[in-house]
PDB file of C-alpha atoms in Angstrom:
ATOM      1  CA  MET A   1    -182.179 -45.658  75.286  1.00 45.00           C
ATOM      2  CA  ASN A   2    -181.980 -43.788  71.824  1.00 50.00           C
ATOM      3  CA  THR A   3    -179.965 -40.611  72.627  1.00 52.00           C
ATOM      4  CA  HIS A   4    -180.269 -39.525  68.836  1.00 57.00           C
ATOM      5  CA  LEU A   5    -183.718 -38.634  69.484  1.00 58.00           C
ATOM      6  CA  HIS A   6    -182.707 -36.701  72.760  1.00 65.00           C
ATOM      7  CA  PRO A   7    -179.011 -35.825  72.554  1.00 85.00           C
ATOM      8  CA  VAL A   8    -177.158 -35.469  75.984  1.00 95.00           C
ATOM      9  CA  PRO A   9    -176.590 -31.966  76.507  1.00 98.00           C
ATOM     10  CA  GLN A  10    -173.080 -31.093  76.177  1.00 98.00           C
ATOM     11  CA  ALA A  11    -171.055 -27.908  77.653  1.00 98.00           C
ATOM     12  CA  LEU A  12    -167.182 -27.003  77.630  1.00 98.00           C
ATOM     13  CA  THR A  13    -165.160 -25.412  80.108  1.00 98.00           C
ATOM     14  CA  ILE A  14    -161.867 -23.421  78.957  1.00 98.00           C
ATOM     15  CA  ALA A  15    -159.974 -23.167  82.271  1.00 97.00           C
ATOM     16  CA  GLY A  16    -156.954 -24.020  84.307  1.00 97.00           C
ATOM     17  CA  SER A  17    -156.544 -27.347  86.280  1.00 97.00           C
ATOM     18  CA  ASP A  18    -156.498 -27.660  90.133  1.00 97.00           C
ATOM     19  CA  SER A  19    -154.563 -30.212  91.318  1.00 97.00           C
ATOM     20  CA  GLY A  20    -156.400 -30.242  94.530  1.00 96.00           C
ATOM     21  CA  GLY A  21    -159.550 -30.908  92.616  1.00 96.00           C
ATOM     22  CA  GLY A  22    -161.583 -28.300  94.501  1.00 96.00           C
ATOM     23  CA  ALA A  23    -161.673 -25.540  91.528  1.00 96.00           C
ATOM     24  CA  GLY A  24    -161.090 -24.972  87.993  1.00 96.00           C
ATOM     25  CA  ILE A  25    -161.528 -27.435  85.250  1.00 98.00           C
ATOM     26  CA  GLN A  26    -161.945 -30.372  87.626  1.00 98.00           C
ATOM     27  CA  ALA A  27    -164.843 -28.308  89.765  1.00 98.00           C
ATOM     28  CA  ASP A  28    -166.401 -27.703  86.419  1.00 98.00           C
ATOM     29  CA  LEU A  29    -166.583 -31.190  85.121  1.00 98.00           C
ATOM     30  CA  LYS A  30    -167.899 -32.278  88.532  1.00 98.00           C
ATOM     31  CA  THR A  31    -170.603 -29.658  88.499  1.00 98.00           C
ATOM     32  CA  PHE A  32    -171.604 -30.627  84.751  1.00 98.00           C
ATOM     33  CA  GLN A  33    -171.817 -34.154  85.481  1.00 97.00           C
ATOM     34  CA  MET A  34    -173.997 -33.430  88.539  1.00 96.00           C
ATOM     35  CA  ARG A  35    -176.233 -31.377  86.603  1.00 96.00           C
ATOM     36  CA  GLY A  36    -176.727 -34.177  84.164  1.00 95.00           C
ATOM     37  CA  VAL A  37    -174.477 -32.499  81.250  1.00 98.00           C
ATOM     38  CA  PHE A  38    -171.586 -34.176  79.465  1.00 98.00           C
ATOM     39  CA  GLY A  39    -168.436 -31.838  79.943  1.00 98.00           C
ATOM     40  CA  THR A  40    -165.591 -31.351  77.781  1.00 98.00           C
ATOM     41  CA  SER A  41    -162.825 -29.202  78.469  1.00 98.00           C
ATOM     42  CA  VAL A  42    -159.761 -27.134  77.100  1.00 98.00           C
ATOM     43  CA  LEU A  43    -157.033 -26.721  79.225  1.00 98.00           C
ATOM     44  CA  THR A  44    -155.312 -23.074  79.740  1.00 97.00           C
ATOM     45  CA  ALA A  45    -152.801 -23.694  82.567  1.00 96.00           C
ATOM     46  CA  VAL A  46    -151.592 -26.322  84.978  1.00 97.00           C
ATOM     47  CA  THR A  47    -151.448 -25.289  89.002  1.00 95.00           C
ATOM     48  CA  ALA A  48    -149.864 -26.718  91.644  1.00 96.00           C
ATOM     49  CA  GLN A  49    -152.006 -26.338  94.338  1.00 94.00           C
ATOM     50  CA  ASN A  50    -153.970 -27.705  97.696  1.00 95.00           C
ATOM     51  CA  THR A  51    -156.217 -26.287 100.202  1.00 94.00           C
ATOM     52  CA  LEU A  52    -153.334 -24.164 101.570  1.00 94.00           C
ATOM     53  CA  GLY A  53    -152.646 -22.057  98.413  1.00 92.00           C
ATOM     54  CA  VAL A  54    -150.962 -22.457  94.877  1.00 91.00           C
ATOM     55  CA  SER A  55    -147.123 -23.201  94.673  1.00 93.00           C
ATOM     56  CA  GLY A  56    -146.637 -23.398  90.997  1.00 94.00           C
ATOM     57  CA  VAL A  57    -148.567 -22.229  87.518  1.00 93.00           C
ATOM     58  CA  HIS A  58    -147.449 -23.410  84.144  1.00 96.00           C
ATOM     59  CA  LEU A  59    -149.507 -21.972  81.325  1.00 96.00           C
ATOM     60  CA  MET A  60    -150.341 -23.878  78.141  1.00 97.00           C
ATOM     61  CA  PRO A  61    -148.755 -22.453  74.832  1.00 98.00           C
ATOM     62  CA  SER A  62    -151.499 -20.870  72.338  1.00 97.00           C
ATOM     63  CA  GLU A  63    -150.838 -23.286  70.009  1.00 98.00           C
ATOM     64  CA  ILE A  64    -152.160 -26.232  71.903  1.00 98.00           C
ATOM     65  CA  ILE A  65    -154.990 -24.447  73.339  1.00 98.00           C
ATOM     66  CA  THR A  66    -156.206 -23.760  69.874  1.00 98.00           C
ATOM     67  CA  GLN A  67    -155.845 -27.292  69.106  1.00 98.00           C
ATOM     68  CA  GLN A  68    -158.005 -28.338  71.864  1.00 98.00           C
ATOM     69  CA  LEU A  69    -160.748 -25.705  70.899  1.00 98.00           C
ATOM     70  CA  GLU A  70    -160.538 -27.314  67.297  1.00 98.00           C
ATOM     71  CA  ALA A  71    -160.621 -30.644  68.701  1.00 98.00           C
ATOM     72  CA  VAL A  72    -163.837 -30.004  70.685  1.00 98.00           C
ATOM     73  CA  ARG A  73    -165.702 -28.196  67.713  1.00 98.00           C
ATOM     74  CA  ALA A  74    -164.726 -30.838  65.417  1.00 97.00           C
ATOM     75  CA  ASP A  75    -166.683 -33.557  67.262  1.00 97.00           C
ATOM     76  CA  PHE A  76    -169.232 -32.196  69.916  1.00 97.00           C
ATOM     77  CA  ARG A  77    -172.456 -30.458  70.310  1.00 96.00           C
ATOM     78  CA  ILE A  78    -171.679 -28.084  72.916  1.00 98.00           C
ATOM     79  CA  GLY A  79    -174.780 -26.139  73.841  1.00 98.00           C
ATOM     80  CA  ALA A  80    -172.852 -23.439  76.218  1.00 98.00           C
ATOM     81  CA  PHE A  81    -169.431 -23.028  77.421  1.00 98.00           C
ATOM     82  CA  LYS A  82    -167.661 -21.146  80.126  1.00 98.00           C
ATOM     83  CA  THR A  83    -164.295 -19.481  80.582  1.00 98.00           C
ATOM     84  CA  GLY A  84    -162.336 -19.480  83.907  1.00 97.00           C
ATOM     85  CA  MET A  85    -158.662 -19.040  84.430  1.00 94.00           C
ATOM     86  CA  LEU A  86    -156.927 -17.597  81.306  1.00 95.00           C
ATOM     87  CA  GLY A  87    -153.613 -16.093  82.870  1.00 89.00           C
ATOM     88  CA  THR A  88    -152.552 -13.695  80.196  1.00 93.00           C
ATOM     89  CA  ALA A  89    -153.467 -11.194  77.540  1.00 93.00           C
ATOM     90  CA  GLU A  90    -152.059 -13.666  74.765  1.00 95.00           C
ATOM     91  CA  ILE A  91    -154.323 -16.589  75.908  1.00 96.00           C
ATOM     92  CA  ILE A  92    -157.342 -14.514  76.474  1.00 96.00           C
ATOM     93  CA  GLU A  93    -156.771 -13.201  72.632  1.00 96.00           C
ATOM     94  CA  THR A  94    -156.283 -16.540  71.525  1.00 97.00           C
ATOM     95  CA  VAL A  95    -159.430 -17.816  72.946  1.00 98.00           C
ATOM     96  CA  ALA A  96    -161.346 -14.544  71.909  1.00 97.00           C
ATOM     97  CA  ALA A  97    -160.161 -15.083  68.213  1.00 97.00           C
ATOM     98  CA  PHE A  98    -161.493 -18.556  68.256  1.00 97.00           C
ATOM     99  CA  LEU A  99    -164.751 -17.687  69.665  1.00 96.00           C
ATOM    100  CA  GLN A 100    -165.798 -14.987  67.275  1.00 92.00           C
ATOM    101  CA  ASN A 101    -168.152 -16.963  65.237  1.00 87.00           C
ATOM    102  CA  LYS A 102    -169.923 -18.366  68.462  1.00 88.00           C
ATOM    103  CA  PRO A 103    -168.987 -22.005  67.745  1.00 94.00           C
ATOM    104  CA  PHE A 104    -169.968 -23.057  71.285  1.00 97.00           C
ATOM    105  CA  GLY A 105    -173.478 -21.786  72.079  1.00 97.00           C
ATOM    106  CA  ARG A 106    -173.986 -19.350  74.863  1.00 98.00           C
ATOM    107  CA  TYR A 107    -170.994 -18.160  77.018  1.00 98.00           C
ATOM    108  CA  VAL A 108    -170.446 -17.687  80.790  1.00 98.00           C
ATOM    109  CA  LEU A 109    -167.340 -15.556  81.362  1.00 97.00           C
ATOM    110  CA  ASP A 110    -166.159 -16.357  84.954  1.00 97.00           C
ATOM    111  CA  PRO A 111    -163.517 -13.630  85.257  1.00 94.00           C
ATOM    112  CA  VAL A 112    -161.072 -15.545  87.433  1.00 88.00           C
ATOM    113  CA  MET A 113    -158.278 -13.374  88.822  1.00 84.00           C
ATOM    114  CA  VAL A 114    -157.198 -14.389  92.234  1.00 75.00           C
ATOM    115  CA  ALA A 115    -157.248 -17.847  93.822  1.00 67.00           C
ATOM    116  CA  LYS A 116    -158.969 -18.499  97.367  1.00 66.00           C
ATOM    117  CA  GLY A 117    -155.830 -18.084  99.214  1.00 63.00           C
ATOM    118  CA  GLY A 118    -154.811 -14.895  97.424  1.00 65.00           C
ATOM    119  CA  ALA A 119    -152.464 -16.062  94.463  1.00 66.00           C
ATOM    120  CA  PRO A 120    -153.147 -13.913  91.417  1.00 66.00           C
ATOM    121  CA  LEU A 121    -154.260 -15.982  88.343  1.00 69.00           C
ATOM    122  CA  LEU A 122    -154.635 -13.215  86.173  1.00 76.00           C
ATOM    123  CA  GLN A 123    -151.519 -10.686  85.065  1.00 77.00           C
ATOM    124  CA  SER A 124    -152.578  -7.305  85.802  1.00 77.00           C
ATOM    125  CA  ASP A 125    -152.295  -6.263  81.904  1.00 79.00           C
ATOM    126  CA  ALA A 126    -154.650  -8.982  81.001  1.00 89.00           C
ATOM    127  CA  VAL A 127    -157.618  -7.491  82.554  1.00 90.00           C
ATOM    128  CA  ALA A 128    -157.877  -4.793  79.899  1.00 90.00           C
ATOM    129  CA  ALA A 129    -157.671  -7.504  77.381  1.00 93.00           C
ATOM    130  CA  MET A 130    -160.680  -9.409  78.963  1.00 94.00           C
ATOM    131  CA  LYS A 131    -162.847  -6.310  78.951  1.00 93.00           C
ATOM    132  CA  THR A 132    -161.891  -5.479  75.301  1.00 94.00           C
ATOM    133  CA  HIS A 133    -162.004  -9.053  74.039  1.00 95.00           C
ATOM    134  CA  LEU A 134    -164.146 -11.056  76.216  1.00 96.00           C
ATOM    135  CA  LEU A 135    -166.922  -8.983  77.596  1.00 96.00           C
ATOM    136  CA  PRO A 136    -168.563  -8.322  74.278  1.00 97.00           C
ATOM    137  CA  LEU A 137    -168.995 -11.975  73.822  1.00 97.00           C
ATOM    138  CA  ALA A 138    -170.229 -12.937  76.893  1.00 98.00           C
ATOM    139  CA  ASP A 139    -174.127 -13.984  77.302  1.00 98.00           C
ATOM    140  CA  VAL A 140    -173.578 -13.748  81.179  1.00 98.00           C
ATOM    141  CA  VAL A 141    -170.474 -12.684  83.164  1.00 98.00           C
ATOM    142  CA  THR A 142    -170.382 -13.610  87.086  1.00 97.00           C
ATOM    143  CA  PRO A 143    -167.724 -11.440  88.895  1.00 96.00           C
ATOM    144  CA  ASN A 144    -167.617 -11.319  92.676  1.00 92.00           C
ATOM    145  CA  LEU A 145    -167.268  -8.037  94.283  1.00 91.00           C
ATOM    146  CA  SER A 146    -163.444  -7.534  93.953  1.00 89.00           C
ATOM    147  CA  GLU A 147    -163.361  -8.738  90.412  1.00 91.00           C
ATOM    148  CA  ALA A 148    -166.177  -6.486  89.534  1.00 94.00           C
ATOM    149  CA  GLU A 149    -164.468  -3.503  91.058  1.00 92.00           C
ATOM    150  CA  ALA A 150    -161.434  -4.413  88.946  1.00 90.00           C
ATOM    151  CA  LEU A 151    -163.427  -4.505  85.969  1.00 92.00           C
ATOM    152  CA  THR A 152    -165.126  -1.432  86.256  1.00 93.00           C
ATOM    153  CA  GLY A 153    -162.866   0.752  88.776  1.00 92.00           C
ATOM    154  CA  ILE A 154    -165.443   1.512  90.793  1.00 93.00           C
ATOM    155  CA  ARG A 155    -165.702   0.566  94.770  1.00 94.00           C
ATOM    156  CA  ILE A 156    -168.750  -1.617  95.601  1.00 92.00           C
ATOM    157  CA  GLU A 157    -170.422  -0.888  98.906  1.00 90.00           C
ATOM    158  CA  THR A 158    -173.870  -0.631  98.332  1.00 90.00           C
ATOM    159  CA  ALA A 159    -176.537  -2.439  95.972  1.00 89.00           C
ATOM    160  CA  ALA A 160    -176.834   0.820  94.079  1.00 92.00           C
ATOM    161  CA  ASP A 161    -173.079   0.487  93.318  1.00 93.00           C
ATOM    162  CA  ALA A 162    -173.467  -3.024  92.623  1.00 93.00           C
ATOM    163  CA  GLU A 163    -176.059  -1.932  89.892  1.00 94.00           C
ATOM    164  CA  ARG A 164    -174.027   0.741  88.508  1.00 96.00           C
ATOM    165  CA  ALA A 165    -171.267  -1.703  88.080  1.00 96.00           C
ATOM    166  CA  ALA A 166    -173.522  -4.440  86.214  1.00 97.00           C
ATOM    167  CA  ARG A 167    -174.624  -1.554  83.850  1.00 97.00           C
ATOM    168  CA  LEU A 168    -170.803  -0.616  83.192  1.00 97.00           C
ATOM    169  CA  LEU A 169    -170.134  -4.036  82.340  1.00 97.00           C
ATOM    170  CA  GLN A 170    -173.192  -4.159  79.878  1.00 97.00           C
ATOM    171  CA  ASP A 171    -172.134  -1.037  78.407  1.00 96.00           C
ATOM    172  CA  ALA A 172    -168.783  -2.997  77.704  1.00 95.00           C
ATOM    173  CA  GLY A 173    -170.685  -5.759  75.882  1.00 96.00           C
ATOM    174  CA  ALA A 174    -171.805  -8.368  78.403  1.00 97.00           C
ATOM    175  CA  LYS A 175    -175.526  -9.065  77.966  1.00 98.00           C
ATOM    176  CA  ASN A 176    -176.171 -10.103  81.235  1.00 98.00           C
ATOM    177  CA  VAL A 177    -174.177  -9.870  84.755  1.00 98.00           C
ATOM    178  CA  VAL A 178    -174.321 -11.846  87.897  1.00 98.00           C
ATOM    179  CA  ILE A 179    -172.661  -9.873  90.792  1.00 96.00           C
ATOM    180  CA  LYS A 180    -171.971 -12.444  93.590  1.00 92.00           C
ATOM    181  CA  GLY A 181    -171.898 -12.261  97.379  1.00 78.00           C
ATOM    182  CA  GLY A 182    -171.536  -9.749 100.031  1.00 63.00           C
ATOM    183  CA  HIS A 183    -174.230  -7.907 102.387  1.00 58.00           C
ATOM    184  CA  LEU A 184    -174.493  -4.487 100.770  1.00 68.00           C
ATOM    185  CA  ASP A 185    -177.038  -1.760 101.677  1.00 59.00           C
ATOM    186  CA  GLY A 186    -177.065  -2.770 105.523  1.00 55.00           C
ATOM    187  CA  SER A 187    -178.103  -6.382 104.867  1.00 57.00           C
ATOM    188  CA  THR A 188    -177.075  -8.432 107.626  1.00 57.00           C
ATOM    189  CA  SER A 189    -173.730 -10.659 107.789  1.00 68.00           C
ATOM    190  CA  ALA A 190    -175.746 -13.688 107.958  1.00 82.00           C
ATOM    191  CA  VAL A 191    -177.115 -13.202 104.540  1.00 85.00           C
ATOM    192  CA  CYS A 192    -175.267 -13.656 101.176  1.00 88.00           C
ATOM    193  CA  THR A 193    -176.890 -12.057  98.311  1.00 90.00           C
ATOM    194  CA  ASP A 194    -176.260 -12.848  94.814  1.00 94.00           C
ATOM    195  CA  ARG A 195    -177.588 -10.222  92.035  1.00 95.00           C
ATOM    196  CA  LEU A 196    -178.533 -10.867  88.290  1.00 97.00           C
ATOM    197  CA  PHE A 197    -178.957  -8.001  86.011  1.00 97.00           C
ATOM    198  CA  THR A 198    -180.533  -8.710  82.743  1.00 97.00           C
ATOM    199  CA  PRO A 199    -181.031  -5.508  80.193  1.00 95.00           C
ATOM    200  CA  SER A 200    -184.482  -5.209  81.650  1.00 93.00           C
ATOM    201  CA  GLU A 201    -184.586  -6.267  85.230  1.00 93.00           C
ATOM    202  CA  THR A 202    -182.771  -7.148  88.314  1.00 94.00           C
ATOM    203  CA  LEU A 203    -182.968 -10.344  90.280  1.00 95.00           C
ATOM    204  CA  ALA A 204    -181.847 -10.948  93.960  1.00 92.00           C
ATOM    205  CA  ALA A 205    -181.314 -14.445  95.295  1.00 92.00           C
ATOM    206  CA  GLU A 206    -180.523 -14.520  98.843  1.00 90.00           C
ATOM    207  CA  ALA A 207    -179.378 -17.716 101.211  1.00 90.00           C
ATOM    208  CA  PRO A 208    -177.891 -17.909 104.660  1.00 89.00           C
ATOM    209  CA  ARG A 209    -174.283 -17.173 105.006  1.00 88.00           C
ATOM    210  CA  TYR A 210    -172.378 -20.306 106.586  1.00 87.00           C
ATOM    211  CA  PRO A 211    -169.314 -19.819 109.023  1.00 87.00           C
ATOM    212  CA  THR A 212    -167.026 -22.223 106.988  1.00 90.00           C
ATOM    213  CA  ARG A 213    -163.667 -22.209 105.681  1.00 92.00           C
ATOM    214  CA  HIS A 214    -164.561 -24.656 102.902  1.00 93.00           C
ATOM    215  CA  THR A 215    -165.142 -22.527 100.094  1.00 92.00           C
ATOM    216  CA  HIS A 216    -162.749 -23.495  97.624  1.00 92.00           C
ATOM    217  CA  GLY A 217    -164.212 -23.537  94.078  1.00 93.00           C
ATOM    218  CA  THR A 218    -167.269 -21.293  94.832  1.00 94.00           C
ATOM    219  CA  GLY A 219    -166.852 -19.158  91.807  1.00 94.00           C
ATOM    220  CA  CYS A 220    -166.083 -22.050  89.382  1.00 96.00           C
ATOM    221  CA  THR A 221    -169.114 -24.111  90.664  1.00 97.00           C
ATOM    222  CA  PHE A 222    -171.369 -21.297  90.390  1.00 97.00           C
ATOM    223  CA  ALA A 223    -170.428 -20.410  86.617  1.00 98.00           C
ATOM    224  CA  ALA A 224    -170.086 -24.037  85.528  1.00 98.00           C
ATOM    225  CA  CYS A 225    -173.898 -24.705  86.965  1.00 98.00           C
ATOM    226  CA  MET A 226    -175.194 -21.965  84.979  1.00 98.00           C
ATOM    227  CA  THR A 227    -173.056 -23.299  81.937  1.00 98.00           C
ATOM    228  CA  ALA A 228    -174.598 -26.598  82.351  1.00 98.00           C
ATOM    229  CA  GLU A 229    -177.975 -25.163  82.645  1.00 98.00           C
ATOM    230  CA  LEU A 230    -177.855 -22.998  79.519  1.00 98.00           C
ATOM    231  CA  ALA A 231    -176.464 -26.160  77.737  1.00 98.00           C
ATOM    232  CA  LYS A 232    -179.909 -27.676  78.709  1.00 97.00           C
ATOM    233  CA  GLY A 233    -181.838 -24.769  77.067  1.00 97.00           C
ATOM    234  CA  ARG A 234    -182.511 -23.256  80.227  1.00 97.00           C
ATOM    235  CA  SER A 235    -182.972 -19.475  80.670  1.00 97.00           C
ATOM    236  CA  ILE A 236    -180.527 -17.071  82.082  1.00 97.00           C
ATOM    237  CA  GLU A 237    -182.804 -16.650  84.887  1.00 97.00           C
ATOM    238  CA  ALA A 238    -183.475 -19.959  85.726  1.00 97.00           C
ATOM    239  CA  ALA A 239    -179.856 -20.982  85.297  1.00 98.00           C
ATOM    240  CA  PHE A 240    -179.012 -18.140  87.928  1.00 97.00           C
ATOM    241  CA  GLN A 241    -181.523 -19.370  90.466  1.00 96.00           C
ATOM    242  CA  THR A 242    -180.175 -22.966  89.836  1.00 96.00           C
ATOM    243  CA  ALA A 243    -176.725 -22.208  90.229  1.00 97.00           C
ATOM    244  CA  LYS A 244    -177.605 -20.296  93.793  1.00 95.00           C
ATOM    245  CA  ALA A 245    -179.315 -23.085  94.921  1.00 94.00           C
ATOM    246  CA  PHE A 246    -176.644 -25.593  93.986  1.00 96.00           C
ATOM    247  CA  ILE A 247    -173.604 -23.447  95.458  1.00 95.00           C
ATOM    248  CA  THR A 248    -175.518 -23.147  98.532  1.00 94.00           C
ATOM    249  CA  ALA A 249    -175.820 -26.643  99.186  1.00 94.00           C
ATOM    250  CA  ALA A 250    -172.325 -27.120  98.419  1.00 95.00           C
ATOM    251  CA  VAL A 251    -171.297 -24.602 101.017  1.00 94.00           C
ATOM    252  CA  SER A 252    -173.639 -25.477 103.495  1.00 92.00           C
ATOM    253  CA  HIS A 253    -172.578 -29.151 103.423  1.00 92.00           C
ATOM    254  CA  PRO A 254    -168.959 -29.273 103.695  1.00 91.00           C
ATOM    255  CA  LEU A 255    -166.571 -32.308 103.082  1.00 93.00           C
ATOM    256  CA  ASN A 256    -164.041 -30.876 105.564  1.00 93.00           C
ATOM    257  CA  ILE A 257    -161.067 -31.864 102.893  1.00 95.00           C
ATOM    258  CA  GLY A 258    -157.852 -30.452 103.742  1.00 94.00           C
ATOM    259  CA  SER A 259    -156.087 -28.056 106.185  1.00 94.00           C
ATOM    260  CA  GLY A 260    -156.974 -24.845 104.497  1.00 94.00           C
ATOM    261  CA  HIS A 261    -159.849 -23.462 102.366  1.00 94.00           C
ATOM    262  CA  GLY A 262    -161.318 -26.933 101.520  1.00 95.00           C
ATOM    263  CA  PRO A 263    -163.398 -27.387  98.399  1.00 95.00           C
ATOM    264  CA  VAL A 264    -166.963 -27.236  98.488  1.00 95.00           C
ATOM    265  CA  ASN A 265    -169.391 -30.206  97.888  1.00 94.00           C
ATOM    266  CA  HIS A 266    -170.404 -30.862  94.568  1.00 95.00           C
ATOM    267  CA  TRP A 267    -172.772 -34.101  95.831  1.00 94.00           C
ATOM    268  CA  ALA A 268    -174.690 -31.899  98.014  1.00 93.00           C
ATOM    269  CA  TYR A 269    -177.451 -30.621  95.567  1.00 90.00           C
ATOM    270  CA  ALA A 270    -180.292 -32.819  94.391  1.00 67.00           C
ATOM    271  CA  ASP A 271    -180.315 -35.626  92.235  1.00 46.00           C
ATOM    272  CA  ALA A 272    -178.937 -34.911  88.467  1.00 40.00           C
ATOM    273  CA  SER A 273    -179.265 -37.999  86.066  1.00 37.00           C
ATOM    274  CA  PRO A 274    -178.430 -37.339  82.719  1.00 37.00           C
ATOM    275  CA  ASP A 275    -181.014 -34.873  81.005  1.00 38.00           C
ATOM    276  CA  ILE A 276    -181.892 -37.015  77.931  1.00 32.00           C
ATOM    277  CA  SER A 277    -185.640 -37.041  78.271  1.00 31.00           C
ATOM    278  CA  GLY A 278    -186.751 -33.675  77.579  1.00 31.00           C
ATOM    279  CA  LYS A 279    -187.671 -33.000  81.196  1.00 33.00           C
ATOM    280  CA  ASP A 280    -186.511 -30.407  83.413  1.00 34.00           C
ATOM    281  CA  ILE A 281    -183.918 -31.700  86.387  1.00 31.00           C
ATOM    282  CA  PRO A 282    -184.956 -30.167  89.587  1.00 32.00           C
TER     283      PRO A 282
END
């Protein structure tokens, strides 16, 4: 097969390592693979963690982060990329400086702040740096409710609150905003709704809420799936719908691994052979 005629889509994740394999770089690369995209990575931190929690964090020096970015840029055709755990204002500024000329295509910003077990993954003074340096570069930002509240300073209890928060994030520079989760405005607890706010419209994607503790890596996986779809040239709207379907399958078919917040199931959603034929993957 001549892959020069139909190059394999390539994506990049800039994030931390999860030794438990359920989130971070590991979740991103698994998701890229399942969506038929070749994944590259830039490591920002090493965490010691499992399903019970985070017991240690070691942040990468800015110099090696920059060297990794340069290495990827020099040899790969990245169609889209995402950032996850960045940790500090210094790392955010380092990454943002490198990204000024958009070397990696469309950008999905997952504003990782807290691990599933509650451990902080972003220093408090780094939130301002994220808003100042990364939001203006983002094609889409994918906060959950608590992250959206931290980024905007408003309490989100209704769908109208979610839209207000999204518009504030767009005012700060993000082109599109996905606010994930929640049962706002009286929706039943049996329904989980994610909302995409584009400059011109709002799309809602609903799925049943599954009673499971195996939800580690949901945010990383959702953002990684959007990144993979964007790397294949899909629209923001199509990437959002696929990411919702992917994460719904991953949560609703748990692997039951670990004694705490177990990982989602990256195998659960549809076949994804490499997309080198020019045809859509379901």
